[in-house]
PDB file of C-alpha atoms and ligand atoms in Angstrom:
ATOM      1  CA  MET A   1      -0.216  -0.145   0.200  1.00  0.00           C
ATOM      2  CA  ARG A   2       2.845   2.465   0.751  1.00  0.00           C
ATOM      3  CA  GLY A   3       4.449   1.760  -2.518  1.00  0.00           C
ATOM      4  CA  LEU A   4       1.005   2.442  -4.364  1.00  0.00           C
ATOM      5  CA  ARG A   5       0.698   5.555  -2.171  1.00  0.00           C
ATOM      6  CA  GLN A   6       4.069   6.876  -3.294  1.00  0.00           C
ATOM      7  CA  ARG A   7       3.150   6.261  -6.982  1.00  0.00           C
ATOM      8  CA  LEU A   8      -0.575   7.138  -7.173  1.00  0.00           C
ATOM      9  CA  GLU A   9      -1.649   9.601  -4.523  1.00  0.00           C
ATOM     10  CA  GLY A  10      -2.720  12.787  -6.052  1.00  0.00           C
ATOM     11  CA  ARG A  11      -2.738  11.454  -9.499  1.00  0.00           C
ATOM     12  CA  GLN A  12      -5.515  11.305 -12.007  1.00  0.00           C
ATOM     13  CA  ILE A  13      -6.206   7.884 -13.830  1.00  0.00           C
ATOM     14  CA  VAL A  14      -6.395   8.524 -17.550  1.00  0.00           C
ATOM     15  CA  ARG A  15      -7.088   5.089 -18.488  1.00  0.00           C
ATOM     16  CA  ALA A  16      -8.340   1.881 -17.097  1.00  0.00           C
ATOM     17  CA  VAL A  17      -8.333  -1.449 -18.645  1.00  0.00           C
ATOM     18  CA  LEU A  18      -9.687  -4.766 -17.784  1.00  0.00           C
ATOM     19  CA  HIS A  19      -8.239  -8.025 -19.567  1.00  0.00           C
ATOM     20  CA  ARG A  20     -11.042 -10.403 -18.102  1.00  0.00           C
ATOM     21  CA  ALA A  21     -14.420 -10.069 -16.201  1.00  0.00           C
ATOM     22  CA  ASP A  22     -13.312 -11.519 -12.793  1.00  0.00           C
ATOM     23  CA  LEU A  23     -10.154 -12.570 -10.267  1.00  0.00           C
ATOM     24  CA  ARG A  24     -11.575 -14.555  -7.286  1.00  0.00           C
ATOM     25  CA  TRP A  25     -14.878 -12.822  -7.820  1.00  0.00           C
ATOM     26  CA  PRO A  26     -16.576 -10.715 -10.947  1.00  0.00           C
ATOM     27  CA  PHE A  27     -15.233  -7.347 -11.268  1.00  0.00           C
ATOM     28  CA  PRO A  28     -18.021  -4.741 -10.325  1.00  0.00           C
ATOM     29  CA  GLU A  29     -20.436  -3.229 -12.941  1.00  0.00           C
ATOM     30  CA  GLY A  30     -18.652  -0.366 -14.579  1.00  0.00           C
ATOM     31  CA  LEU A  31     -15.392  -0.708 -12.887  1.00  0.00           C
ATOM     32  CA  ALA A  32     -13.299   0.659 -15.904  1.00  0.00           C
ATOM     33  CA  GLN A  33     -15.624   3.530 -16.491  1.00  0.00           C
ATOM     34  CA  ARG A  34     -15.634   4.466 -12.794  1.00  0.00           C
ATOM     35  CA  LEU A  35     -11.952   4.427 -12.672  1.00  0.00           C
ATOM     36  CA  THR A  36     -11.258   6.556 -15.826  1.00  0.00           C
ATOM     37  CA  GLY A  37     -10.780  10.177 -15.143  1.00  0.00           C
ATOM     38  CA  ALA A  38     -10.767   9.662 -11.191  1.00  0.00           C
ATOM     39  CA  ARG A  39      -8.271  11.240  -8.884  1.00  0.00           C
ATOM     40  CA  VAL A  40      -6.661   9.204  -6.134  1.00  0.00           C
ATOM     41  CA  GLU A  41      -7.081  11.073  -2.966  1.00  0.00           C
ATOM     42  CA  SER A  42      -5.416   8.873  -0.483  1.00  0.00           C
ATOM     43  CA  PHE A  43      -5.001   4.990   0.565  1.00  0.00           C
ATOM     44  CA  ARG A  44      -5.993   3.124   3.751  1.00  0.00           C
ATOM     45  CA  ARG A  45      -5.260  -0.820   4.694  1.00  0.00           C
ATOM     46  CA  ARG A  46      -7.467  -2.439   6.687  1.00  0.00           C
ATOM     47  CA  ALA A  47      -6.503  -6.303   7.555  1.00  0.00           C
ATOM     48  CA  LYS A  48      -5.143  -7.380   4.188  1.00  0.00           C
ATOM     49  CA  TYR A  49      -7.257  -5.174   2.024  1.00  0.00           C
ATOM     50  CA  ILE A  50      -5.926  -2.131   0.301  1.00  0.00           C
ATOM     51  CA  LEU A  51      -8.501   0.813   0.019  1.00  0.00           C
ATOM     52  CA  MET A  52      -7.608   3.216  -2.689  1.00  0.00           C
ATOM     53  CA  ARG A  53     -10.122   6.225  -2.290  1.00  0.00           C
ATOM     54  CA  LEU A  54     -10.853   8.277  -5.240  1.00  0.00           C
ATOM     55  CA  ASP A  55     -12.294  11.728  -5.450  1.00  0.00           C
ATOM     56  CA  GLY A  56     -16.096  10.721  -6.770  1.00  0.00           C
ATOM     57  CA  GLY A  57     -16.688   8.973  -3.468  1.00  0.00           C
ATOM     58  CA  ASP A  58     -15.745   5.409  -4.393  1.00  0.00           C
ATOM     59  CA  SER A  59     -12.903   3.477  -2.973  1.00  0.00           C
ATOM     60  CA  VAL A  60     -11.361   0.730  -4.875  1.00  0.00           C
ATOM     61  CA  LEU A  61     -10.970  -2.384  -2.514  1.00  0.00           C
ATOM     62  CA  LEU A  62      -7.839  -4.454  -3.337  1.00  0.00           C
ATOM     63  CA  HIS A  63      -6.624  -7.737  -2.056  1.00  0.00           C
ATOM     64  CA  LEU A  64      -3.755  -9.621  -3.667  1.00  0.00           C
ATOM     65  CA  GLY A  65      -4.696 -13.019  -2.754  1.00  0.00           C
ATOM     66  CA  MET A  66      -2.155 -15.893  -2.884  1.00  0.00           C
ATOM     67  CA  SER A  67      -0.055 -14.410  -5.849  1.00  0.00           C
ATOM     68  CA  GLY A  68      -1.114 -11.148  -6.720  1.00  0.00           C
ATOM     69  CA  ARG A  69       1.341  -8.314  -7.191  1.00  0.00           C
ATOM     70  CA  MET A  70       1.624  -4.645  -8.303  1.00  0.00           C
ATOM     71  CA  VAL A  71       3.732  -3.924 -11.059  1.00  0.00           C
ATOM     72  CA  LEU A  72       4.688  -0.252 -11.713  1.00  0.00           C
ATOM     73  CA  GLY A  73       6.400   1.341 -14.495  1.00  0.00           C
ATOM     74  CA  PRO A  74       6.217   3.697 -17.517  1.00  0.00           C
ATOM     75  CA  ALA A  75       3.312   3.308 -19.605  1.00  0.00           C
ATOM     76  CA  HIS A  76       4.294   1.065 -22.733  1.00  0.00           C
ATOM     77  CA  PRO A  77       1.012  -0.451 -23.929  1.00  0.00           C
ATOM     78  CA  ASN A  78       2.762  -2.610 -26.645  1.00  0.00           C
ATOM     79  CA  ASP A  79       4.682  -4.571 -23.881  1.00  0.00           C
ATOM     80  CA  PRO A  80       1.938  -7.012 -22.252  1.00  0.00           C
ATOM     81  CA  ILE A  81       2.743  -8.562 -19.030  1.00  0.00           C
ATOM     82  CA  LEU A  82       1.761 -12.354 -18.515  1.00  0.00           C
ATOM     83  CA  HIS A  83      -1.139 -12.518 -15.940  1.00  0.00           C
ATOM     84  CA  GLU A  84      -1.932  -8.995 -15.956  1.00  0.00           C
ATOM     85  CA  HIS A  85      -5.729  -8.408 -15.251  1.00  0.00           C
ATOM     86  CA  MET A  86      -6.146  -4.734 -14.728  1.00  0.00           C
ATOM     87  CA  VAL A  87      -4.020  -1.765 -15.768  1.00  0.00           C
ATOM     88  CA  LEU A  88      -4.287   1.597 -14.579  1.00  0.00           C
ATOM     89  CA  GLU A  89      -2.619   4.660 -16.605  1.00  0.00           C
ATOM     90  CA  THR A  90      -2.225   7.751 -14.734  1.00  0.00           C
ATOM     91  CA  ASP A  91      -1.725  11.537 -15.963  1.00  0.00           C
ATOM     92  CA  ASP A  92       2.164  11.461 -15.390  1.00  0.00           C
ATOM     93  CA  GLY A  93       2.572   8.763 -17.736  1.00  0.00           C
ATOM     94  CA  TRP A  94       3.044   5.564 -15.287  1.00  0.00           C
ATOM     95  CA  ARG A  95       0.940   2.493 -15.500  1.00  0.00           C
ATOM     96  CA  VAL A  96       0.182   0.352 -12.676  1.00  0.00           C
ATOM     97  CA  GLY A  97      -0.729  -3.465 -13.488  1.00  0.00           C
ATOM     98  CA  PHE A  98      -2.321  -5.815 -11.251  1.00  0.00           C
ATOM     99  CA  VAL A  99      -0.675  -9.164 -11.913  1.00  0.00           C
ATOM    100  CA  ASP A 100      -2.094 -12.220 -10.337  1.00  0.00           C
ATOM    101  CA  PRO A 101      -1.294 -15.906 -11.843  1.00  0.00           C
ATOM    102  CA  ARG A 102      -3.508 -17.903  -9.623  1.00  0.00           C
ATOM    103  CA  ARG A 103      -6.298 -15.290  -9.531  1.00  0.00           C
ATOM    104  CA  PHE A 104      -7.158 -15.550  -5.853  1.00  0.00           C
ATOM    105  CA  GLY A 105      -7.093 -11.629  -5.891  1.00  0.00           C
ATOM    106  CA  SER A 106     -10.051  -9.427  -5.930  1.00  0.00           C
ATOM    107  CA  VAL A 107     -11.044  -5.850  -7.080  1.00  0.00           C
ATOM    108  CA  ASP A 108     -14.260  -4.200  -5.536  1.00  0.00           C
ATOM    109  CA  LEU A 109     -15.834  -0.852  -5.272  1.00  0.00           C
ATOM    110  CA  VAL A 110     -17.262   0.718  -2.028  1.00  0.00           C
ATOM    111  CA  ALA A 111     -18.468   4.012  -0.944  1.00  0.00           C
ATOM    112  CA  THR A 112     -15.701   5.618   0.881  1.00  0.00           C
ATOM    113  CA  ALA A 113     -18.159   6.358   3.794  1.00  0.00           C
ATOM    114  CA  ALA A 114     -19.364   2.882   3.951  1.00  0.00           C
ATOM    115  CA  GLU A 115     -16.003   1.094   3.692  1.00  0.00           C
ATOM    116  CA  ASP A 116     -16.293  -0.878   6.980  1.00  0.00           C
ATOM    117  CA  ALA A 117     -19.676  -2.009   5.927  1.00  0.00           C
ATOM    118  CA  HIS A 118     -18.528  -3.801   2.864  1.00  0.00           C
ATOM    119  CA  ARG A 119     -18.882  -7.716   3.088  1.00  0.00           C
ATOM    120  CA  LEU A 120     -15.361  -8.528   3.379  1.00  0.00           C
ATOM    121  CA  LEU A 121     -14.595  -5.854   5.844  1.00  0.00           C
ATOM    122  CA  ALA A 122     -17.596  -6.225   8.253  1.00  0.00           C
ATOM    123  CA  GLY A 123     -16.909  -8.554  11.205  1.00  0.00           C
ATOM    124  CA  LEU A 124     -12.975  -8.232  11.119  1.00  0.00           C
ATOM    125  CA  GLY A 125     -11.247  -8.245  14.198  1.00  0.00           C
ATOM    126  CA  PRO A 126      -9.149  -5.243  15.507  1.00  0.00           C
ATOM    127  CA  GLU A 127      -5.930  -4.182  13.764  1.00  0.00           C
ATOM    128  CA  PRO A 128      -2.939  -5.403  15.588  1.00  0.00           C
ATOM    129  CA  LEU A 129      -0.890  -2.336  15.464  1.00  0.00           C
ATOM    130  CA  GLU A 130      -3.814  -0.376  17.170  1.00  0.00           C
ATOM    131  CA  GLN A 131      -4.353   0.278  20.874  1.00  0.00           C
ATOM    132  CA  GLY A 132      -7.522  -1.680  21.024  1.00  0.00           C
ATOM    133  CA  PHE A 133      -5.686  -4.859  20.518  1.00  0.00           C
ATOM    134  CA  SER A 134      -4.163  -5.645  23.995  1.00  0.00           C
ATOM    135  CA  ALA A 135      -3.481  -8.530  25.817  1.00  0.00           C
ATOM    136  CA  ALA A 136      -6.920  -8.187  27.700  1.00  0.00           C
ATOM    137  CA  HIS A 137      -8.583  -8.231  24.346  1.00  0.00           C
ATOM    138  CA  LEU A 138      -7.154 -11.065  22.857  1.00  0.00           C
ATOM    139  CA  ALA A 139      -7.469 -13.165  26.146  1.00  0.00           C
ATOM    140  CA  ALA A 140     -11.163 -12.257  26.177  1.00  0.00           C
ATOM    141  CA  SER A 141     -11.422 -13.277  22.206  1.00  0.00           C
ATOM    142  CA  LEU A 142      -9.921 -16.565  23.113  1.00  0.00           C
ATOM    143  CA  VAL A 143     -12.134 -17.690  25.985  1.00  0.00           C
ATOM    144  CA  GLY A 144     -13.439 -21.128  25.384  1.00  0.00           C
ATOM    145  CA  ARG A 145     -11.711 -21.597  21.806  1.00  0.00           C
ATOM    146  CA  ARG A 146     -10.406 -25.126  21.702  1.00  0.00           C
ATOM    147  CA  THR A 147      -8.639 -24.644  18.548  1.00  0.00           C
ATOM    148  CA  PRO A 148      -4.885 -24.654  18.041  1.00  0.00           C
ATOM    149  CA  LEU A 149      -3.597 -21.366  18.926  1.00  0.00           C
ATOM    150  CA  LYS A 150      -2.068 -21.019  15.342  1.00  0.00           C
ATOM    151  CA  SER A 151      -5.630 -21.461  13.684  1.00  0.00           C
ATOM    152  CA  ALA A 152      -6.979 -18.872  16.373  1.00  0.00           C
ATOM    153  CA  LEU A 153      -4.519 -16.238  15.135  1.00  0.00           C
ATOM    154  CA  LEU A 154      -5.014 -16.615  11.517  1.00  0.00           C
ATOM    155  CA  ASP A 155      -8.850 -15.993  12.090  1.00  0.00           C
ATOM    156  CA  GLN A 156      -9.341 -12.688  10.981  1.00  0.00           C
ATOM    157  CA  LYS A 157     -12.319 -12.038  13.295  1.00  0.00           C
ATOM    158  CA  ILE A 158     -10.013 -12.468  16.346  1.00  0.00           C
ATOM    159  CA  VAL A 159      -7.300 -10.224  14.944  1.00  0.00           C
ATOM    160  CA  ALA A 160      -7.147  -8.918  11.508  1.00  0.00           C
ATOM    161  CA  GLY A 161      -4.532  -9.005   8.853  1.00  0.00           C
ATOM    162  CA  LEU A 162      -2.120 -11.883  10.279  1.00  0.00           C
ATOM    163  CA  GLY A 163      -0.892 -14.360   7.812  1.00  0.00           C
ATOM    164  CA  ASN A 164       1.038 -17.412   7.927  1.00  0.00           C
ATOM    165  CA  ILE A 165       4.519 -16.117   8.072  1.00  0.00           C
ATOM    166  CA  TYR A 166       3.691 -13.461  10.859  1.00  0.00           C
ATOM    167  CA  VAL A 167       1.916 -15.966  13.229  1.00  0.00           C
ATOM    168  CA  CYS A 168       4.951 -18.624  12.835  1.00  0.00           C
ATOM    169  CA  GLU A 169       7.399 -15.329  13.795  1.00  0.00           C
ATOM    170  CA  ALA A 170       5.275 -14.117  16.714  1.00  0.00           C
ATOM    171  CA  LEU A 171       4.870 -17.383  18.150  1.00  0.00           C
ATOM    172  CA  PHE A 172       8.579 -17.952  18.277  1.00  0.00           C
ATOM    173  CA  ARG A 173       9.186 -14.776  19.634  1.00  0.00           C
ATOM    174  CA  ALA A 174       6.452 -15.185  22.657  1.00  0.00           C
ATOM    175  CA  ARG A 175       7.753 -18.658  23.129  1.00  0.00           C
ATOM    176  CA  LEU A 176       4.210 -20.325  22.576  1.00  0.00           C
ATOM    177  CA  SER A 177       3.667 -23.452  20.928  1.00  0.00           C
ATOM    178  CA  PRO A 178       1.516 -23.400  17.422  1.00  0.00           C
ATOM    179  CA  SER A 179      -0.453 -26.278  18.932  1.00  0.00           C
ATOM    180  CA  ARG A 180      -1.217 -25.097  22.205  1.00  0.00           C
ATOM    181  CA  ASP A 181      -4.962 -24.704  22.879  1.00  0.00           C
ATOM    182  CA  ALA A 182      -6.067 -21.395  22.196  1.00  0.00           C
ATOM    183  CA  HIS A 183      -8.000 -20.704  25.183  1.00  0.00           C
ATOM    184  CA  THR A 184      -4.916 -21.457  27.508  1.00  0.00           C
ATOM    185  CA  VAL A 185      -3.633 -18.160  26.437  1.00  0.00           C
ATOM    186  CA  ALA A 186      -4.540 -15.351  28.846  1.00  0.00           C
ATOM    187  CA  GLY A 187      -2.665 -13.638  31.679  1.00  0.00           C
ATOM    188  CA  ALA A 188       1.143 -13.788  31.240  1.00  0.00           C
ATOM    189  CA  ARG A 189       1.042 -15.633  28.025  1.00  0.00           C
ATOM    190  CA  ALA A 190      -1.319 -12.982  26.525  1.00  0.00           C
ATOM    191  CA  ALA A 191       0.981 -10.285  27.705  1.00  0.00           C
ATOM    192  CA  ARG A 192       3.816 -11.799  25.942  1.00  0.00           C
ATOM    193  CA  LEU A 193       2.019 -12.891  22.730  1.00  0.00           C
ATOM    194  CA  VAL A 194       0.390  -9.287  21.824  1.00  0.00           C
ATOM    195  CA  PRO A 195       3.811  -7.377  22.069  1.00  0.00           C
ATOM    196  CA  ALA A 196       5.302 -10.067  19.980  1.00  0.00           C
ATOM    197  CA  ILE A 197       2.734  -9.783  17.167  1.00  0.00           C
ATOM    198  CA  LYS A 198       3.239  -6.088  17.315  1.00  0.00           C
ATOM    199  CA  ALA A 199       7.183  -6.246  17.064  1.00  0.00           C
ATOM    200  CA  THR A 200       7.022  -8.722  14.218  1.00  0.00           C
ATOM    201  CA  LEU A 201       4.702  -6.620  12.157  1.00  0.00           C
ATOM    202  CA  THR A 202       6.461  -3.499  13.071  1.00  0.00           C
ATOM    203  CA  GLU A 203       9.672  -4.760  12.098  1.00  0.00           C
ATOM    204  CA  ALA A 204       8.357  -6.521   8.655  1.00  0.00           C
ATOM    205  CA  ILE A 205       6.720  -2.953   7.745  1.00  0.00           C
ATOM    206  CA  ALA A 206       9.978  -1.373   8.131  1.00  0.00           C
ATOM    207  CA  ALA A 207      11.779  -3.787   6.364  1.00  0.00           C
ATOM    208  CA  GLY A 208       9.150  -3.582   3.460  1.00  0.00           C
ATOM    209  CA  GLY A 209       9.621   0.146   3.385  1.00  0.00           C
ATOM    210  CA  SER A 210      13.317   0.160   3.031  1.00  0.00           C
ATOM    211  CA  SER A 211      13.077  -2.326   0.209  1.00  0.00           C
ATOM    212  CA  LEU A 212      10.405   0.429  -1.109  1.00  0.00           C
ATOM    213  CA  ARG A 213      12.956   3.207  -0.536  1.00  0.00           C
ATOM    214  CA  ASP A 214      12.851   3.738  -4.526  1.00  0.00           C
ATOM    215  CA  TYR A 215       9.366   2.670  -4.128  1.00  0.00           C
ATOM    216  CA  VAL A 216       9.931   0.388  -7.477  1.00  0.00           C
ATOM    217  CA  GLN A 217      12.562  -2.106  -7.463  1.00  0.00           C
ATOM    218  CA  PRO A 218      14.226  -2.485 -11.136  1.00  0.00           C
ATOM    219  CA  SER A 219      11.508  -5.314 -11.939  1.00  0.00           C
ATOM    220  CA  GLY A 220       8.884  -2.792 -11.122  1.00  0.00           C
ATOM    221  CA  GLU A 221       7.619  -5.101  -8.575  1.00  0.00           C
ATOM    222  CA  LEU A 222       5.764  -4.150  -5.381  1.00  0.00           C
ATOM    223  CA  GLY A 223       4.222  -6.886  -3.078  1.00  0.00           C
ATOM    224  CA  TYR A 224       6.032  -9.414  -1.089  1.00  0.00           C
ATOM    225  CA  PHE A 225       9.779  -8.902  -0.196  1.00  0.00           C
ATOM    226  CA  GLN A 226      12.564 -10.795   1.376  1.00  0.00           C
ATOM    227  CA  HIS A 227      13.182 -10.817   4.913  1.00  0.00           C
ATOM    228  CA  ALA A 228      15.163 -12.524   7.076  1.00  0.00           C
ATOM    229  CA  TRP A 229      12.540 -14.510   9.204  1.00  0.00           C
ATOM    230  CA  LYS A 230      13.603 -16.462  12.437  1.00  0.00           C
ATOM    231  CA  VAL A 231      11.610 -19.588  11.860  1.00  0.00           C
ATOM    232  CA  TYR A 232       9.405 -19.278   8.707  1.00  0.00           C
ATOM    233  CA  GLY A 233      10.993 -21.672   5.984  1.00  0.00           C
ATOM    234  CA  ARG A 234      13.765 -22.673   8.216  1.00  0.00           C
ATOM    235  CA  VAL A 235      13.043 -26.261   9.195  1.00  0.00           C
ATOM    236  CA  GLY A 236      16.024 -28.201  10.285  1.00  0.00           C
ATOM    237  CA  GLN A 237      18.156 -24.991  10.856  1.00  0.00           C
ATOM    238  CA  ALA A 238      19.753 -23.604  13.916  1.00  0.00           C
ATOM    239  CA  CYS A 239      17.316 -21.766  16.025  1.00  0.00           C
ATOM    240  CA  GLU A 240      18.988 -18.751  17.086  1.00  0.00           C
ATOM    241  CA  ARG A 241      17.847 -19.045  20.840  1.00  0.00           C
ATOM    242  CA  CYS A 242      19.118 -22.692  21.256  1.00  0.00           C
ATOM    243  CA  PRO A 243      22.566 -24.276  21.781  1.00  0.00           C
ATOM    244  CA  GLY A 244      22.521 -26.876  18.799  1.00  0.00           C
ATOM    245  CA  PRO A 245      22.731 -30.505  19.021  1.00  0.00           C
ATOM    246  CA  PRO A 246      22.586 -32.744  21.009  1.00  0.00           C
ATOM    247  CA  LYS A 247      20.101 -30.611  23.256  1.00  0.00           C
ATOM    248  CA  CYS A 248      18.309 -29.320  20.424  1.00  0.00           C
ATOM    249  CA  GLU A 249      17.433 -30.088  16.714  1.00  0.00           C
ATOM    250  CA  GLY A 250      16.838 -26.669  15.349  1.00  0.00           C
ATOM    251  CA  ILE A 251      13.508 -25.653  13.767  1.00  0.00           C
ATOM    252  CA  GLY A 252      10.843 -27.896  13.412  1.00  0.00           C
ATOM    253  CA  ARG A 253       7.717 -27.957  10.937  1.00  0.00           C
ATOM    254  CA  ILE A 254       4.532 -29.419  11.504  1.00  0.00           C
ATOM    255  CA  VAL A 255       1.287 -28.937   9.277  1.00  0.00           C
ATOM    256  CA  GLN A 256      -1.719 -27.454  10.656  1.00  0.00           C
ATOM    257  CA  SER A 257      -4.995 -27.014   8.533  1.00  0.00           C
ATOM    258  CA  GLY A 258      -2.837 -27.593   5.338  1.00  0.00           C
ATOM    259  CA  ARG A 259      -0.303 -24.707   6.246  1.00  0.00           C
ATOM    260  CA  SER A 260       2.989 -25.208   7.599  1.00  0.00           C
ATOM    261  CA  SER A 261       4.214 -24.152  11.024  1.00  0.00           C
ATOM    262  CA  PHE A 262       7.662 -23.551  11.928  1.00  0.00           C
ATOM    263  CA  PHE A 263       8.725 -23.314  15.473  1.00  0.00           C
ATOM    264  CA  CYS A 264      11.202 -24.315  17.892  1.00  0.00           C
ATOM    265  CA  ALA A 265      10.104 -27.532  20.196  1.00  0.00           C
ATOM    266  CA  ARG A 266      12.659 -26.589  22.851  1.00  0.00           C
ATOM    267  CA  THR A 267      11.498 -23.088  23.872  1.00  0.00           C
ATOM    268  CA  GLN A 268       8.033 -22.961  22.460  1.00  0.00           C
ATOM    269  CA  LYS A 269       5.377 -24.278  24.729  1.00  0.00           C
TER     270      LYS A 269
HETATM  271 ZN1  LIG B   1      15.308 -22.973  19.544  1.00  0.00          ZN
END
């Protein structure tokens, strides 16, 4: 969102092209017409959604899905990009393409004044970096939940915007097992977990920000960035907290609800 903001805020969209009728869901009626000529006023993020607010009172709701990314570059209309489904061209000669090979992404329109009533945003839990997300709030949300802690934290109704990587990293930081029953996280455990979530996200946003220093990498890509994770994707590697063999075997991996969880079995209980 920050990369898009740097490129698009204040710009007018002079041309909008859709290369298909849908992604995960059909594009809204008249999308290209409503984008054409609109000026981009501001951006907001809610959970994993990007909201691009236009001067006519519409917000464009964007979700990158599994594989979506934004590709920015100077307009060159004779150079099509594979899996590019939506293209916006700006009054200063740039183009923004929404590229999504697996097409789990989505684009919708919602009145800016009623963003939070959109079916995808209504019912979302608190933003993890806002004050309302506290240890007391989290503990209250987990009362009676007999699911694994990992699954509870991925539930967007409990806390919004956490994905698999961030949950793995935050649980490592908080020394809590992804398999622990969610309802057992209260008191001191919740008081460890909430700051761990906030710190994990804050560091990741800072790393994303530094990779966006010039807001467009040479490839023109925005979206996911490389980051040095402590446990995610590091099965079998040494854990930074542990002495190594024979006392511990490094980072382990289990599968929960079809997603990999990476953790240190020695220190995460
Ligand atoms: Zn360890």
